[in-house]
Short mmCIF file of C-alpha atoms and ligand atoms in Angstrom, two decimals:
data_model
loop_
_atom_site.label_atom_id
_atom_site.label_comp_id
_atom_site.label_asym_id
_atom_site.label_seq_id
_atom_site.Cartn_x
_atom_site.Cartn_y
_atom_site.Cartn_z
CA MET Y 277 -73.61 35.23 -17.85
CA THR Y 278 -70.32 37.20 -19.04
CA THR Y 279 -68.18 35.29 -21.74
CA ASP Y 280 -65.35 35.77 -19.23
CA LYS Y 281 -66.84 33.45 -16.89
CA GLN Y 282 -68.18 30.92 -19.64
CA GLN Y 283 -64.68 30.77 -20.79
CA LEU Y 284 -63.49 29.84 -17.62
CA LEU Y 285 -66.07 27.45 -16.69
CA ARG Y 286 -64.86 25.67 -20.12
CA THR Y 287 -61.33 25.29 -18.94
CA ILE Y 288 -62.70 23.27 -15.83
CA PRO Y 289 -61.65 19.55 -16.58
CA LYS Y 290 -64.11 16.72 -16.72
CA VAL Y 291 -64.24 14.00 -13.74
CA ASP Y 292 -62.90 11.31 -15.79
CA GLU Y 293 -59.93 13.42 -16.86
CA CYS Y 294 -58.92 14.26 -13.25
CA LEU Y 295 -59.57 10.55 -12.50
CA ALA Y 296 -56.71 9.83 -14.77
CA TRP Y 297 -54.41 11.82 -12.84
CA PHE Y 298 -54.65 9.65 -9.83
CA ALA Y 299 -54.92 6.27 -11.84
CA LYS Y 300 -51.51 6.48 -12.96
CA PRO Y 301 -48.42 5.65 -10.61
CA PRO Y 302 -46.71 7.30 -8.88
CA ALA Y 303 -49.55 8.55 -6.64
CA SER Y 304 -48.80 8.85 -2.85
CA PRO Y 305 -49.56 5.67 -0.93
CA ALA Y 306 -52.37 7.33 0.97
CA ILE Y 307 -53.96 8.12 -2.49
CA GLU Y 308 -53.38 4.88 -3.96
CA ALA Y 309 -55.00 3.14 -0.96
CA ALA Y 310 -58.06 5.50 -1.22
CA PRO Y 311 -61.53 3.99 -2.27
CA LEU Y 312 -62.56 5.13 -5.95
CA VAL Y 313 -65.74 6.27 -4.22
CA LEU Y 314 -63.92 8.66 -2.39
CA ILE Y 315 -61.52 9.77 -4.93
CA LYS Y 316 -64.52 10.67 -7.10
CA ARG Y 317 -66.10 12.43 -4.68
CA ALA Y 318 -63.26 14.64 -3.89
CA ILE Y 319 -62.73 15.44 -7.52
CA ARG Y 320 -66.58 16.42 -7.71
CA GLU Y 321 -66.30 18.58 -4.51
CA VAL Y 322 -63.17 20.41 -5.74
CA LEU Y 323 -64.41 20.89 -9.46
CA GLU Y 324 -67.84 22.15 -7.82
CA GLN Y 325 -66.16 24.37 -5.60
CA ARG Y 326 -64.26 26.11 -8.59
CA ARG Y 327 -67.11 26.39 -10.35
CA ASN Y 328 -69.13 28.08 -7.56
CA ALA Y 329 -66.19 30.55 -7.35
CA ILE Y 330 -66.15 31.29 -11.01
CA LEU Y 331 -69.75 32.04 -10.71
CA THR Y 332 -69.51 34.08 -7.56
CA GLN Y 333 -66.39 35.82 -8.87
CA ALA Y 334 -64.55 34.46 -5.73
CA LEU Y 335 -61.83 32.81 -7.60
CA LYS Y 336 -58.47 34.08 -6.50
CA GLY Y 337 -56.84 33.80 -9.64
CA GLU Y 338 -56.61 31.54 -13.01
CA ASP Y 339 -54.01 29.49 -11.58
CA GLU Y 340 -56.47 28.13 -9.44
CA LEU Y 341 -57.86 26.06 -12.46
CA SER Y 342 -54.37 24.88 -13.37
CA HIS Y 343 -54.06 21.15 -13.50
CA PRO Y 344 -51.21 20.93 -10.86
CA VAL Y 345 -53.11 23.32 -8.28
CA LEU Y 346 -56.30 21.34 -8.99
CA LYS Y 347 -54.65 18.29 -8.54
CA ALA Y 348 -52.94 19.41 -5.23
CA ALA Y 349 -56.64 20.55 -4.01
CA ILE Y 350 -57.95 17.21 -4.78
CA SER Y 351 -55.08 15.20 -3.09
CA THR Y 352 -55.68 17.17 0.04
CA ARG Y 353 -59.38 16.24 -0.07
CA ILE Y 354 -58.93 12.83 -0.48
CA GLN Y 355 -56.73 12.60 2.54
CA GLU Y 356 -59.24 14.48 4.57
CA LEU Y 357 -61.71 12.01 3.66
CA THR Y 358 -59.81 9.05 4.14
CA ARG Y 359 -58.50 10.01 7.73
CA PRO Y 360 -60.55 8.42 10.32
CA ARG Y 361 -63.02 10.96 11.82
CA PHE Y 362 -63.41 9.55 15.31
CA GLN Y 363 -59.92 9.84 16.56
CA ARG Y 364 -58.24 10.42 20.00
CA LEU Y 365 -57.16 13.84 20.90
CA ILE Y 366 -55.26 15.36 23.79
CA ASN Y 367 -57.34 17.02 26.35
CA ALA Y 368 -55.48 19.77 27.67
CA THR Y 369 -58.68 21.78 29.11
CA GLY Y 370 -58.41 20.29 32.37
CA VAL Y 371 -61.87 19.27 32.47
CA VAL Y 372 -61.82 15.84 33.72
CA VAL Y 373 -65.33 14.51 32.68
CA HIS Y 374 -65.55 16.11 29.40
CA THR Y 375 -68.96 15.59 27.91
CA ASN Y 376 -67.63 16.75 24.29
CA MET Y 377 -64.68 14.76 24.49
CA GLY Y 378 -65.70 11.24 25.72
CA ARG Y 379 -66.40 11.61 29.07
CA SER Y 380 -64.39 8.99 30.90
CA LEU Y 381 -61.63 6.94 29.72
CA LEU Y 382 -61.60 3.01 30.17
CA PRO Y 383 -58.77 1.64 32.33
CA GLU Y 384 -56.48 -0.78 30.77
CA ALA Y 385 -58.22 -4.11 32.18
CA ALA Y 386 -61.59 -2.80 30.88
CA LEU Y 387 -59.74 -2.43 27.19
CA ASN Y 388 -58.46 -5.83 27.36
CA ASN Y 389 -61.77 -7.43 28.35
CA LEU Y 390 -63.41 -5.39 25.69
CA ALA Y 391 -60.98 -6.87 22.81
CA GLU Y 392 -61.12 -10.35 24.37
CA VAL Y 393 -65.05 -10.51 24.68
CA GLY Y 394 -65.53 -8.39 21.46
CA GLY Y 395 -63.27 -10.30 19.27
CA HIS Y 396 -64.59 -13.93 20.11
CA TYR Y 397 -67.92 -15.49 20.77
CA SER Y 398 -69.14 -15.07 24.45
CA ASN Y 399 -71.48 -15.89 27.09
CA LEU Y 400 -73.29 -12.81 26.65
CA GLU Y 401 -76.98 -14.78 26.89
CA PHE Y 402 -75.69 -18.18 27.63
CA ASP Y 403 -75.59 -19.58 31.02
CA LEU Y 404 -72.58 -21.69 31.36
CA ASN Y 405 -73.70 -23.47 34.38
CA THR Y 406 -77.19 -24.61 32.99
CA GLY Y 407 -76.33 -24.93 29.17
CA LYS Y 408 -79.47 -22.93 28.85
CA ARG Y 409 -80.27 -19.41 27.75
CA GLY Y 410 -78.71 -16.74 30.24
CA SER Y 411 -79.44 -13.15 30.81
CA ARG Y 412 -77.20 -10.55 30.10
CA TYR Y 413 -78.30 -8.56 33.11
CA SER Y 414 -77.17 -11.19 35.34
CA LEU Y 415 -73.47 -10.40 34.34
CA VAL Y 416 -72.96 -7.41 36.40
CA GLU Y 417 -76.31 -7.17 38.78
CA ASP Y 418 -74.90 -8.87 41.72
CA ILE Y 419 -71.55 -6.71 41.85
CA LEU Y 420 -73.54 -3.63 41.71
CA CYS Y 421 -75.62 -4.90 44.52
CA ASP Y 422 -72.50 -5.72 46.45
CA LEU Y 423 -70.81 -2.26 45.77
CA THR Y 424 -74.00 -0.45 46.89
CA GLY Y 425 -76.20 -2.64 49.11
CA ALA Y 426 -79.03 -2.26 46.41
CA GLU Y 427 -81.46 -5.16 46.19
CA ALA Y 428 -81.57 -5.59 42.21
CA ALA Y 429 -79.85 -3.47 39.58
CA LEU Y 430 -80.35 -3.17 35.74
CA VAL Y 431 -78.00 -1.53 33.21
CA VAL Y 432 -79.15 0.22 30.14
CA ASN Y 433 -77.71 2.43 27.22
CA ASN Y 434 -77.33 5.75 29.18
CA ASN Y 435 -78.91 7.51 32.07
CA ALA Y 436 -81.54 9.47 29.87
CA ALA Y 437 -82.66 5.94 28.75
CA ALA Y 438 -82.63 4.76 32.37
CA VAL Y 439 -84.66 7.74 33.43
CA LEU Y 440 -87.12 7.43 30.71
CA LEU Y 441 -87.51 3.94 31.18
CA CYS Y 442 -88.14 4.19 35.18
CA LEU Y 443 -90.88 6.86 34.34
CA SER Y 444 -92.48 4.78 31.83
CA VAL Y 445 -92.72 1.55 33.63
CA LEU Y 446 -93.63 3.38 37.12
CA ALA Y 447 -95.82 6.36 36.15
CA GLN Y 448 -97.15 6.00 32.47
CA GLY Y 449 -100.61 7.55 32.48
CA ARG Y 450 -100.22 8.82 35.85
CA GLU Y 451 -98.58 11.83 37.88
CA VAL Y 452 -95.02 12.34 39.03
CA ILE Y 453 -94.40 14.96 41.34
CA VAL Y 454 -91.03 17.03 40.90
CA SER Y 455 -90.14 20.25 42.55
CA ARG Y 456 -89.67 23.22 40.38
CA GLY Y 457 -86.20 24.15 41.38
CA GLN Y 458 -85.28 20.33 39.74
CA LEU Y 459 -86.91 20.74 36.17
CA VAL Y 460 -83.45 20.93 34.83
CA GLU Y 461 -81.87 20.58 31.37
CA ILE Y 462 -78.62 18.64 31.48
CA GLY Y 463 -76.44 19.40 28.34
CA GLY Y 464 -77.16 17.26 25.23
CA SER Y 465 -81.13 18.39 25.34
CA PHE Y 466 -81.80 15.88 28.33
CA ARG Y 467 -84.66 17.98 29.67
CA ILE Y 468 -86.65 16.68 32.73
CA PRO Y 469 -90.14 17.77 31.36
CA ASP Y 470 -89.53 16.64 27.97
CA VAL Y 471 -88.47 13.26 29.07
CA MET Y 472 -91.49 13.08 31.27
CA THR Y 473 -93.56 13.55 28.20
CA ARG Y 474 -91.93 11.11 26.32
CA SER Y 475 -92.15 8.45 29.12
CA GLY Y 476 -96.15 8.81 29.09
CA ALA Y 477 -96.10 10.42 32.65
CA ARG Y 478 -97.67 13.45 33.59
CA LEU Y 479 -95.46 16.27 35.40
CA VAL Y 480 -96.80 17.88 38.32
CA GLU Y 481 -94.54 20.44 39.38
CA VAL Y 482 -94.57 21.71 43.00
CA GLY Y 483 -93.03 24.53 44.93
CA ALA Y 484 -91.12 27.58 43.79
CA THR Y 485 -87.92 27.83 41.73
CA ASN Y 486 -85.81 28.64 44.92
CA HIS Y 487 -87.96 26.92 47.43
CA THR Y 488 -89.86 23.54 47.69
CA HIS Y 489 -91.29 22.43 51.10
CA LEU Y 490 -92.45 18.91 52.03
CA LYS Y 491 -96.22 20.36 52.21
CA ASP Y 492 -95.91 21.29 48.86
CA TYR Y 493 -95.36 17.54 47.70
CA GLU Y 494 -97.93 16.60 50.28
CA THR Y 495 -100.59 18.52 49.00
CA ALA Y 496 -99.79 17.68 45.54
CA ILE Y 497 -100.56 14.10 46.00
CA GLY Y 498 -103.87 12.84 44.61
CA PRO Y 499 -105.40 9.34 43.52
CA ASP Y 500 -103.30 9.75 40.27
CA THR Y 501 -99.88 10.14 41.82
CA ALA Y 502 -97.54 7.19 40.90
CA LEU Y 503 -94.00 8.60 41.81
CA LEU Y 504 -92.28 11.21 43.97
CA LEU Y 505 -89.28 12.24 41.86
CA LYS Y 506 -86.00 14.08 42.83
CA VAL Y 507 -83.29 15.31 40.12
CA HIS Y 508 -79.74 16.06 40.93
CA THR Y 509 -79.47 19.47 39.42
CA SER Y 510 -76.03 18.72 38.20
CA ASN Y 511 -74.55 21.66 35.98
CA TYR Y 512 -76.98 24.03 37.70
CA ARG Y 513 -76.88 25.40 41.12
CA LEU Y 514 -79.39 27.73 43.04
CA ILE Y 515 -77.63 29.84 45.68
CA GLY Y 516 -78.85 32.42 48.19
CA PHE Y 517 -82.31 31.96 49.49
CA THR Y 518 -83.29 28.63 48.42
CA SER Y 519 -84.32 25.23 50.08
CA GLU Y 520 -85.08 21.85 48.81
CA VAL Y 521 -86.79 18.91 50.65
CA SER Y 522 -84.11 16.40 51.72
CA LEU Y 523 -84.39 13.01 50.40
CA PRO Y 524 -85.07 11.43 53.98
CA ASP Y 525 -87.92 13.62 54.14
CA LEU Y 526 -89.21 12.66 50.70
CA VAL Y 527 -88.71 9.19 51.57
CA LYS Y 528 -90.81 9.38 54.61
CA LEU Y 529 -93.44 11.08 52.74
CA GLY Y 530 -93.45 8.30 50.27
CA VAL Y 531 -93.84 5.73 52.81
CA ARG Y 532 -96.80 7.55 54.28
CA HIS Y 533 -98.73 7.63 51.10
CA ASP Y 534 -97.42 4.20 50.00
CA LEU Y 535 -95.75 6.09 47.00
CA PRO Y 536 -92.43 4.94 45.41
CA VAL Y 537 -89.42 7.81 45.61
CA MET Y 538 -86.90 7.62 42.75
CA GLU Y 539 -83.68 10.04 42.50
CA ASP Y 540 -81.87 10.56 39.26
CA LEU Y 541 -78.39 11.08 40.51
CA GLY Y 542 -76.76 12.03 37.16
CA SER Y 543 -73.41 11.35 38.28
CA GLY Y 544 -73.69 8.96 41.02
CA SER Y 545 -70.42 7.98 42.91
CA LEU Y 546 -69.69 4.69 44.17
CA MET Y 547 -66.73 6.27 46.04
CA ASP Y 548 -66.52 9.25 48.86
CA MET Y 549 -65.32 12.38 46.38
CA GLY Y 550 -64.06 13.81 49.83
CA LEU Y 551 -61.18 11.46 49.27
CA PHE Y 552 -60.31 13.69 46.28
CA GLY Y 553 -60.66 16.89 48.31
CA LEU Y 554 -64.01 17.26 46.85
CA PRO Y 555 -67.09 18.15 48.73
CA ALA Y 556 -68.55 14.93 49.99
CA GLU Y 557 -71.48 14.03 47.90
CA PRO Y 558 -73.38 10.87 49.23
CA THR Y 559 -72.42 7.81 47.55
CA VAL Y 560 -75.07 5.82 45.76
CA GLY Y 561 -74.85 3.16 48.72
CA GLU Y 562 -75.63 6.06 51.23
CA ILE Y 563 -78.53 7.45 48.99
CA LEU Y 564 -79.84 3.68 49.02
CA LYS Y 565 -79.46 3.11 52.61
CA GLY Y 566 -81.75 6.21 52.99
CA GLY Y 567 -84.96 3.98 51.59
CA VAL Y 568 -85.44 5.58 48.26
CA ASP Y 569 -86.81 3.01 45.95
CA VAL Y 570 -84.86 3.48 42.67
CA VAL Y 571 -81.81 5.47 41.55
CA THR Y 572 -80.36 6.22 38.29
CA PHE Y 573 -77.07 7.43 37.32
CA SER Y 574 -74.59 7.43 34.27
CA GLY Y 575 -71.53 4.98 33.83
CA ASP Y 576 -69.40 7.21 32.47
CA LYS Y 577 -69.42 10.08 34.69
CA LEU Y 578 -67.85 9.90 38.17
CA LEU Y 579 -68.20 6.12 37.92
CA GLY Y 580 -65.32 6.24 35.41
CA GLY Y 581 -66.50 3.40 33.04
CA PRO Y 582 -68.43 3.03 29.66
CA GLN Y 583 -71.66 5.07 28.44
CA ALA Y 584 -74.44 3.13 30.42
CA GLY Y 585 -77.35 3.89 32.41
CA LEU Y 586 -77.48 2.31 35.87
CA ILE Y 587 -80.73 1.46 37.69
CA LEU Y 588 -80.38 0.32 41.26
CA GLY Y 589 -83.14 -0.24 43.90
CA LYS Y 590 -85.98 -2.44 44.96
CA LYS Y 591 -86.49 -5.82 43.76
CA GLU Y 592 -90.00 -5.87 42.73
CA ILE Y 593 -89.56 -2.12 41.00
CA ILE Y 594 -86.18 -3.61 38.97
CA ALA Y 595 -88.06 -6.66 38.15
CA ALA Y 596 -90.93 -4.62 36.51
CA ILE Y 597 -88.43 -2.74 34.62
CA LYS Y 598 -86.56 -5.75 33.42
CA SER Y 599 -89.53 -7.34 31.59
CA ASP Y 600 -90.89 -3.99 30.09
CA ALA Y 601 -90.78 -3.81 26.32
CA LEU Y 602 -89.12 -0.74 26.31
CA ASN Y 603 -86.06 -2.18 28.26
CA ARG Y 604 -85.54 -4.30 25.11
CA ALA Y 605 -85.03 -1.28 22.92
CA LEU Y 606 -82.51 0.54 25.43
CA ARG Y 607 -80.56 -2.48 26.38
CA ILE Y 608 -76.96 -2.55 26.96
CA ASP Y 609 -74.67 -3.63 24.37
CA LYS Y 610 -71.99 -6.30 24.88
CA PHE Y 611 -68.93 -4.31 24.51
CA THR Y 612 -70.29 -1.95 27.37
CA LEU Y 613 -71.31 -4.94 29.36
CA ALA Y 614 -67.48 -6.10 28.72
CA ALA Y 615 -66.02 -2.56 29.84
CA LEU Y 616 -68.40 -2.13 32.91
CA GLU Y 617 -68.09 -5.34 34.44
CA THR Y 618 -64.07 -4.93 34.75
CA VAL Y 619 -64.62 -1.43 35.99
CA LEU Y 620 -67.06 -2.40 38.66
CA ARG Y 621 -64.94 -5.02 40.02
CA LEU Y 622 -62.03 -2.55 40.16
CA TYR Y 623 -64.21 -0.91 43.08
CA TYR Y 624 -64.13 -3.99 45.36
CA ASP Y 625 -60.86 -2.66 46.29
CA PRO Y 626 -61.06 1.21 46.34
CA GLU Y 627 -57.30 1.80 46.52
CA GLN Y 628 -57.29 -0.17 42.92
CA ALA Y 629 -60.17 1.83 41.60
CA ARG Y 630 -58.50 4.99 42.63
CA ARG Y 631 -55.25 4.09 40.59
CA GLN Y 632 -56.47 2.27 37.83
CA ILE Y 633 -59.78 4.01 36.53
CA PRO Y 634 -58.42 7.12 34.88
CA THR Y 635 -61.25 9.38 35.98
CA LEU Y 636 -60.53 8.76 39.71
CA ALA Y 637 -56.88 8.90 39.03
CA MET Y 638 -56.92 12.29 37.26
CA LEU Y 639 -59.35 13.74 40.12
CA ALA Y 640 -56.91 12.33 42.48
CA THR Y 641 -53.64 13.58 40.72
CA PRO Y 642 -51.96 16.12 43.35
CA LEU Y 643 -50.86 19.43 42.33
CA ALA Y 644 -47.01 18.17 42.69
CA VAL Y 645 -47.64 15.85 39.77
CA THR Y 646 -49.23 18.65 37.39
CA ARG Y 647 -46.25 20.92 38.35
CA ARG Y 648 -43.86 17.98 37.36
CA ARG Y 649 -45.69 17.58 34.07
CA ALA Y 650 -45.44 21.08 33.33
CA VAL Y 651 -41.97 21.16 33.84
CA ARG Y 652 -41.28 18.03 31.78
CA LEU Y 653 -43.20 19.42 28.82
CA LYS Y 654 -41.30 22.82 28.89
CA ARG Y 655 -37.96 20.98 29.21
CA ARG Y 656 -38.86 19.01 26.19
CA LEU Y 657 -39.59 22.17 24.16
CA GLY Y 658 -36.14 23.53 25.29
CA SER Y 659 -35.23 26.41 23.47
CA GLN Y 660 -36.77 25.46 20.35
CA LEU Y 661 -39.54 27.77 20.52
CA ALA Y 662 -37.35 30.50 21.06
CA GLY Y 663 -38.39 33.88 19.41
CA LEU Y 664 -41.60 32.21 18.42
CA CYS Y 665 -43.54 31.90 21.59
CA ARG Y 666 -43.32 32.80 25.40
CA LEU Y 667 -43.76 29.78 27.80
CA SER Y 668 -44.69 30.42 31.33
CA TYR Y 669 -46.13 28.25 34.07
CA LEU Y 670 -49.64 29.27 35.70
CA ASP Y 671 -51.19 27.97 38.57
CA THR Y 672 -54.90 27.18 37.66
CA GLU Y 673 -58.01 25.22 38.33
CA SER Y 674 -59.15 22.23 36.81
CA ARG Y 675 -62.88 21.30 36.65
CA VAL Y 676 -64.56 17.91 37.44
CA GLY Y 677 -67.06 18.34 34.49
CA GLY Y 678 -69.97 15.95 33.84
CA GLY Y 679 -72.88 15.95 35.99
CA ALA Y 680 -72.46 16.71 39.59
CA LEU Y 681 -69.57 19.02 40.99
CA PRO Y 682 -69.00 20.48 37.35
CA GLU Y 683 -67.72 23.80 39.03
CA ARG Y 684 -65.61 22.08 41.27
CA GLY Y 685 -62.01 23.41 40.99
CA LEU Y 686 -59.01 21.27 41.70
CA PRO Y 687 -55.68 23.05 42.10
CA SER Y 688 -53.63 22.25 38.77
CA ARG Y 689 -50.41 23.75 37.04
CA ALA Y 690 -50.68 24.80 33.53
CA LEU Y 691 -47.99 25.48 30.79
CA THR Y 692 -49.12 28.76 28.93
CA LEU Y 693 -48.22 30.07 25.32
CA GLU Y 694 -48.12 33.22 24.10
CA PRO Y 695 -47.12 32.90 20.39
CA PHE Y 696 -45.32 36.14 18.80
CA ILE Y 697 -46.15 34.84 15.25
CA MET Y 698 -49.52 34.15 15.21
CA THR Y 699 -52.80 34.88 17.09
CA LEU Y 700 -54.24 33.15 20.09
CA ASN Y 701 -57.04 32.07 17.92
CA GLU Y 702 -54.51 30.84 15.10
CA LEU Y 703 -52.77 28.77 17.56
CA GLU Y 704 -56.25 27.40 18.63
CA THR Y 705 -57.30 26.45 15.50
CA ARG Y 706 -53.75 24.96 14.48
CA LEU Y 707 -53.69 22.73 17.61
CA ARG Y 708 -57.16 21.68 16.66
CA GLN Y 709 -56.42 20.57 13.35
CA LEU Y 710 -53.22 18.59 14.03
CA PRO Y 711 -53.17 14.94 13.21
CA LEU Y 712 -53.04 14.44 16.92
CA PRO Y 713 -55.67 17.34 17.87
CA VAL Y 714 -54.72 19.30 20.99
CA ILE Y 715 -57.44 21.02 22.90
CA GLY Y 716 -56.54 23.66 25.49
CA ARG Y 717 -58.16 26.96 26.40
CA ILE Y 718 -57.75 30.54 25.78
CA GLU Y 719 -57.76 32.63 29.18
CA HIS Y 720 -56.39 36.01 29.94
CA ASP Y 721 -54.77 36.34 26.67
CA LYS Y 722 -52.92 32.90 27.12
CA TYR Y 723 -53.31 29.72 25.48
CA ILE Y 724 -53.49 27.30 28.50
CA LEU Y 725 -52.55 23.72 28.83
CA ASP Y 726 -53.80 22.09 32.05
CA LEU Y 727 -51.84 19.13 32.77
CA ARG Y 728 -54.16 17.40 35.00
CA THR Y 729 -56.03 15.74 32.04
CA VAL Y 730 -52.63 14.99 29.86
CA SER Y 731 -51.03 11.95 31.19
CA ASP Y 732 -47.49 11.41 31.38
CA LYS Y 733 -47.36 9.28 28.49
CA GLU Y 734 -48.97 12.07 26.30
CA ILE Y 735 -46.30 14.68 27.38
CA PRO Y 736 -43.75 13.64 24.56
CA GLN Y 737 -46.77 13.73 22.32
CA LEU Y 738 -47.89 16.95 23.45
CA ALA Y 739 -44.58 18.60 23.00
CA ASP Y 740 -44.21 16.99 19.37
CA SER Y 741 -47.82 18.70 18.42
CA LEU Y 742 -46.62 21.98 19.75
CA LEU Y 743 -43.53 22.02 17.95
CA LEU Y 744 -45.23 20.84 14.66
CA VAL Y 745 -47.65 24.06 14.81
CA PHE Y 746 -44.72 26.50 15.25
CA SER Y 747 -42.34 24.73 12.65
CA ASN Y 748 -45.11 24.76 9.96
CA ASN Y 749 -44.57 28.47 9.90
C1 PLP J 1078 -75.92 13.65 32.89
C2 PLP J 1078 -77.35 13.54 33.58
C3 PLP J 1078 -78.16 12.86 32.96
C4 PLP J 1078 -78.08 12.07 31.43
O1 PLP J 1078 -77.05 10.92 31.59
P1 PLP J 1078 -76.67 10.46 30.36
O2 PLP J 1078 -75.78 9.28 30.58
O3 PLP J 1078 -75.66 11.41 29.50
O4 PLP J 1078 -77.46 9.72 29.16
C5 PLP J 1078 -79.60 12.68 33.32
N1 PLP J 1078 -79.73 13.27 34.50
C6 PLP J 1078 -78.98 13.77 35.24
C7 PLP J 1078 -79.22 14.72 36.55
C8 PLP J 1078 -77.55 13.97 34.65
O5 PLP J 1078 -76.74 14.66 35.20
#
C-alpha cells in the first residue's frame, strides 16, 4: 500500500470520536431521537465507505474526510435509517390492482374495524353465545355463503396458500389432471407445477399448449386420479388457434367419474365486472352454480379486501380442509379477518360496495372524473413550473392489474411532464425518493401521471410533491 493511502486512512476518525459529535446538543431533533444502535451503525457504514473509497482510489477529494463533511454524511444516513421503510406512496401508474404497491386499499370502514378489533381484546375464538371456545372460521363463513351461494367457505393467508391446501387435502399422493395451457406462473413465483409438487400431489398434464379437449382429460383419468383442476390463466393469454374445455363440461366429466373439480380463479369477483365497462367474467357465485366442487381466489385482487385466500365449495370438502393440520399453519390472522368481514358486508349492497371499496371505486371512476383531476392538478401547479417543465394532458389507458383482466384498458386522463432541467429518468428517480414517493410511468418521452389511481384527496399532495422535486434544483 502506498504511504499516501496509509496517511489518508489514518485521518479517518474513530467511531467513538464521531459518536461524540452527536452526543452534544444541539443535534437536530430527528437525530436526538435516534436509537444509539442506529447512530453507531450509520457511523460505521460511513467510515467503512470512506475506507473503501481510499483503498480503491474512489475518494472524490480529501475534504470527503473532513469532520463537517463526515458529520453531514452520517446525519443523512441516520435519517435514512430512522425513517419508516414501509410507507405509503402515490400510485400514479394507473394500474388499479398493483401487486408491487399493495394491490387493494381498504375501505375506511374496514380500517376502523381493524383498529377497533386490533387494539382491543376480541371474540376471535370465543363464542359469545355459549361462552365457550369458538372458531375464527365461523366469523365470515356465512357471509361468504350468502354472497356466493356456496355451501361452505374457509379463509386462509393468501390464495397461494389456498391452492396448496386444497391440493394437499384433496390429492396428496394421488394425481391431479390439468391442461397444459393452464400450467402458468403468476407473478411472485407462484407456479402451478411447483405448488403441485409441494402439495404432494402428482401433476398429470393433458392436451397441448394451445388446445385441450375433453377427451384428453377423459383418457388421463385412472385409478390414482383424485382431482380435475382448472386454473385461471390470469396474467397470461393464449390468442389465435386455441381452445380449453369449459368448466360445465369438466364438471360433467367429474360427475361421470365421481371426481371433484376445482378451479383456481385467481381474482375471483363477487360483482359483474360488466358494470365497470370490463368484459363480463363470471362471478364466483355463477361459477359455483355451475357445479364446481371448490374454488379459490384472492382477497386483495378484484374483491378489494385484505390479503387472503378464499376457499369456497362443497361442505364435505371444506370440512376436510378445515380439519387438516396444514390449515392451522396457513390460517388467517385477526387483522385480516377484521378487514375482510367489513369488506364482505359491503357486498350485501352492491352500490355500497362500488362506492366504498377503493378497488371497485377506482375501476368505476368515469373518464370525466379523471379529467377533472388532471385539470385540478395542473391548476394547482399554476405557473410555478414555467421554464422548468412542460405540462400537458394526455388521454391514456389505465390497467386493472392483478389477476384476471390485467391487460384490460380503462380510458383515463393523465397529466404529463416533460422536464427541461433534468432527464426523464432523473425525474422518475427524484419522485420515487420523495418523503411521499410518487410513482408514475415513462412513455413516449413523457413522464405520465395517470389520475385514475390518484384520489381527489391526494391531488394537493401530488402537486406539492411535484413542486418539491423542481424546487430542489
Ligand atoms: C394471483 C393468483 C394466485 C396467487 O394468489 P395470492 O393471493 O397472490 O397468493 C394464484 N392463482 C392465480 C390464478 C392467481 O391469479
